[in-house]
C-alpha positions as protocol buffer text, in pm:
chain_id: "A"
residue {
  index: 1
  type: UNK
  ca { x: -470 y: -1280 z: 1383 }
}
residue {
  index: 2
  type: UNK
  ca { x: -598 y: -932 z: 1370 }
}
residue {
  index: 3
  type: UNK
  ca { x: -531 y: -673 z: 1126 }
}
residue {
  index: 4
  type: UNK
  ca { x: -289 y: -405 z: 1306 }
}
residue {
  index: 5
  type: UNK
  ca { x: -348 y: -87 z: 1129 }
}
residue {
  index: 6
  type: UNK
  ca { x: -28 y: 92 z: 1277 }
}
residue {
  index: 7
  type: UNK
  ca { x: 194 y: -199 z: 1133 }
}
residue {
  index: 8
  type: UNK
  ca { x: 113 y: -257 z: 818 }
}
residue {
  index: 9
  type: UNK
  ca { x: 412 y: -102 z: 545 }
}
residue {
  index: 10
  type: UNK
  ca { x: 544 y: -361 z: 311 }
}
residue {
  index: 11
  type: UNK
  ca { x: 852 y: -386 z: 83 }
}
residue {
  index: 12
  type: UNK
  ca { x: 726 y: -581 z: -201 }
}
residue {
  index: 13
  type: UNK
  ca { x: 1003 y: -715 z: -451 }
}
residue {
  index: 14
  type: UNK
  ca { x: 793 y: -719 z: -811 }
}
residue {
  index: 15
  type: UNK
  ca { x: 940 y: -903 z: -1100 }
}
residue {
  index: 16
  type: UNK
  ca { x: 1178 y: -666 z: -1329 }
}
residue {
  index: 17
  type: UNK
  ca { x: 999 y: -703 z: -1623 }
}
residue {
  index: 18
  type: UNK
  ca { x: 695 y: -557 z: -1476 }
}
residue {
  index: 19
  type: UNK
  ca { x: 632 y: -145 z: -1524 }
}
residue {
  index: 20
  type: UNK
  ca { x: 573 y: 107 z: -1253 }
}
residue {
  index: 21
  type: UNK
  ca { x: 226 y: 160 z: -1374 }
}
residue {
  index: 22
  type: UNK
  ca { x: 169 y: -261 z: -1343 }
}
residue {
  index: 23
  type: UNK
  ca { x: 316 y: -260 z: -993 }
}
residue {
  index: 24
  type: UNK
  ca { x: 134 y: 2 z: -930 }
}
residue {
  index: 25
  type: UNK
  ca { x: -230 y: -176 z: -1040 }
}
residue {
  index: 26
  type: UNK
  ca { x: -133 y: -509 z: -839 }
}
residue {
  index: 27
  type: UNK
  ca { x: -71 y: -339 z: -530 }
}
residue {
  index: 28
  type: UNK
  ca { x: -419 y: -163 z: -591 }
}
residue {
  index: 29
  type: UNK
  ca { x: -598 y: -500 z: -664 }
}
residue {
  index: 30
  type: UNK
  ca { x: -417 y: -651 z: -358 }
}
residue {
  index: 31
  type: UNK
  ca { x: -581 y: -398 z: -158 }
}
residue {
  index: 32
  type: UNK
  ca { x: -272 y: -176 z: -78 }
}
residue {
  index: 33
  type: UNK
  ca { x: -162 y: 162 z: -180 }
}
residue {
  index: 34
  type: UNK
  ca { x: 181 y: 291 z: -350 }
}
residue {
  index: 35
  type: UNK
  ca { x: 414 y: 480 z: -98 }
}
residue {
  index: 36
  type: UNK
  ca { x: 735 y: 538 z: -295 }
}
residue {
  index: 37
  type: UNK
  ca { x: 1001 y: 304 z: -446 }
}
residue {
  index: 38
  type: UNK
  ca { x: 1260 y: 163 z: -300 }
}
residue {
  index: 39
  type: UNK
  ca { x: 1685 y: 172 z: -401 }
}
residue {
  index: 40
  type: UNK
  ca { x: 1575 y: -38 z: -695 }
}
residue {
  index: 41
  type: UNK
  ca { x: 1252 y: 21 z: -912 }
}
residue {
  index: 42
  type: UNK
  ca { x: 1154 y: -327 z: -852 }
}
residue {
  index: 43
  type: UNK
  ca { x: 1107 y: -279 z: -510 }
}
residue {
  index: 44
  type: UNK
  ca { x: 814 y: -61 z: -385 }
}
residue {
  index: 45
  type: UNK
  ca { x: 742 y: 70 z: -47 }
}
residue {
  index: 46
  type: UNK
  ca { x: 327 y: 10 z: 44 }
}
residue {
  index: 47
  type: UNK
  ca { x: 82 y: 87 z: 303 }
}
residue {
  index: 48
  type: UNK
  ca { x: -174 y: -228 z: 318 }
}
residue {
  index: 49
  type: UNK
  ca { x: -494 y: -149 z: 354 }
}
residue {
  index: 50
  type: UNK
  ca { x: -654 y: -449 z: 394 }
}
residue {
  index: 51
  type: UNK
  ca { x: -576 y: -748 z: 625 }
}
residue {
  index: 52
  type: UNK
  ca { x: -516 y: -1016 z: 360 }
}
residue {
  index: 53
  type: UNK
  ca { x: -284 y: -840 z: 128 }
}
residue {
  index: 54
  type: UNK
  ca { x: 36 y: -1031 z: 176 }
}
residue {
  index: 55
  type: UNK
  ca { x: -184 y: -1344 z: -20 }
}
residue {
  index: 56
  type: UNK
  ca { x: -339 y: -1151 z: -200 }
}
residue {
  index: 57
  type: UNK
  ca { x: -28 y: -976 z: -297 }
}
residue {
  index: 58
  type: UNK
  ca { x: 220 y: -1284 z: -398 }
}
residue {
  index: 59
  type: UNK
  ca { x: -111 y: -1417 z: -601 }
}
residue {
  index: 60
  type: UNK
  ca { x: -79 y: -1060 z: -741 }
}
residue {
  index: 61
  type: UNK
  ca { x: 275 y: -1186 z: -892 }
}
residue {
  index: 62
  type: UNK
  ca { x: 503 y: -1021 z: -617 }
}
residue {
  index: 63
  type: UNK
  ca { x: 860 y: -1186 z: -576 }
}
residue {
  index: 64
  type: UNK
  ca { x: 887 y: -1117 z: -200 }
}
residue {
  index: 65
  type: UNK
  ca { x: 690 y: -936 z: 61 }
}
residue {
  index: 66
  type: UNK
  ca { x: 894 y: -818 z: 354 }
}
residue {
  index: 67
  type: UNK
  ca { x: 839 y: -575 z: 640 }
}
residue {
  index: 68
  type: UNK
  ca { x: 1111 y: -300 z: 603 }
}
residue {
  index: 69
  type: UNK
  ca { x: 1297 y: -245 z: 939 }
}
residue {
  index: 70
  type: UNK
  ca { x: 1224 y: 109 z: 975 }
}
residue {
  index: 71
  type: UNK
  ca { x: 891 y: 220 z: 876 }
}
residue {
  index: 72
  type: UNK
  ca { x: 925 y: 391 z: 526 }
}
residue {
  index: 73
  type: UNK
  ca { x: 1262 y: 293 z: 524 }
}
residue {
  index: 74
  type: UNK
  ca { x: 1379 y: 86 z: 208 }
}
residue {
  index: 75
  type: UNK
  ca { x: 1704 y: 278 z: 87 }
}
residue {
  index: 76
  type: UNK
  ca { x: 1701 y: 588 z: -146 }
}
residue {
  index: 77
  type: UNK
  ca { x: 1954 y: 765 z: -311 }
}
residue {
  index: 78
  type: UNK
  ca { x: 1718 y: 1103 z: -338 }
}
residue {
  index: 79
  type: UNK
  ca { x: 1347 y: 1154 z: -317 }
}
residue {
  index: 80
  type: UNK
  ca { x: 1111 y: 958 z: -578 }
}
residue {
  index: 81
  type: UNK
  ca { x: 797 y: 1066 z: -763 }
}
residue {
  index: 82
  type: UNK
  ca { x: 553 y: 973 z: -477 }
}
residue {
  index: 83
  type: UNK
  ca { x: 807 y: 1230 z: -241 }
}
residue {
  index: 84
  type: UNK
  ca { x: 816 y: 1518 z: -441 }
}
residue {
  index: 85
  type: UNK
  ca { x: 405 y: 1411 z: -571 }
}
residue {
  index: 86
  type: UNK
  ca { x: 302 y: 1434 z: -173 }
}
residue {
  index: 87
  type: UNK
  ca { x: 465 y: 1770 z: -105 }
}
């Protein structure tokens, strides 16, 4: 299968034990970039950037790699770092 770069957001459920900054550097390695977090800091919001980051991604250490139903849309309760950061 191709690589569809119009469909390619990810919510990625990291263990809890792992830091924002670590989360951060896997989805870099896994060849994806940070959007914002999700309801829970576990879960972060991505843009993949490359066509084999779901494997590379779980190999990474993520939990659970999803596609969220509405594109940038895990749940918030007010705007995150990456929000406010991109304004």
């Amino acid at each position: 299968t191709g690589f569809d770069k119009d469909n390619n957001q990810y919510a990625v459920v990291f263990p809890t034990n792992l830091s924002d900054a670590e989360n951060m550097e896997l989805v870099h390695k896994a060849g994806g970039r940070m959007i914002r977090d999700g309801f829970l800091s576990n879960i972060k919001l991505v843009y993949a950037t490359d066509h084999k980051f779901q494997s590379a991604i779980y190999k990474n250490g993520a939990l659970f790699v999803f596609k969220p139903f509405i594109k940038g849309g895990c749940i918030t309760m007010d705007q995150t770092r990456f929000q406010i950061a991109n304004k």
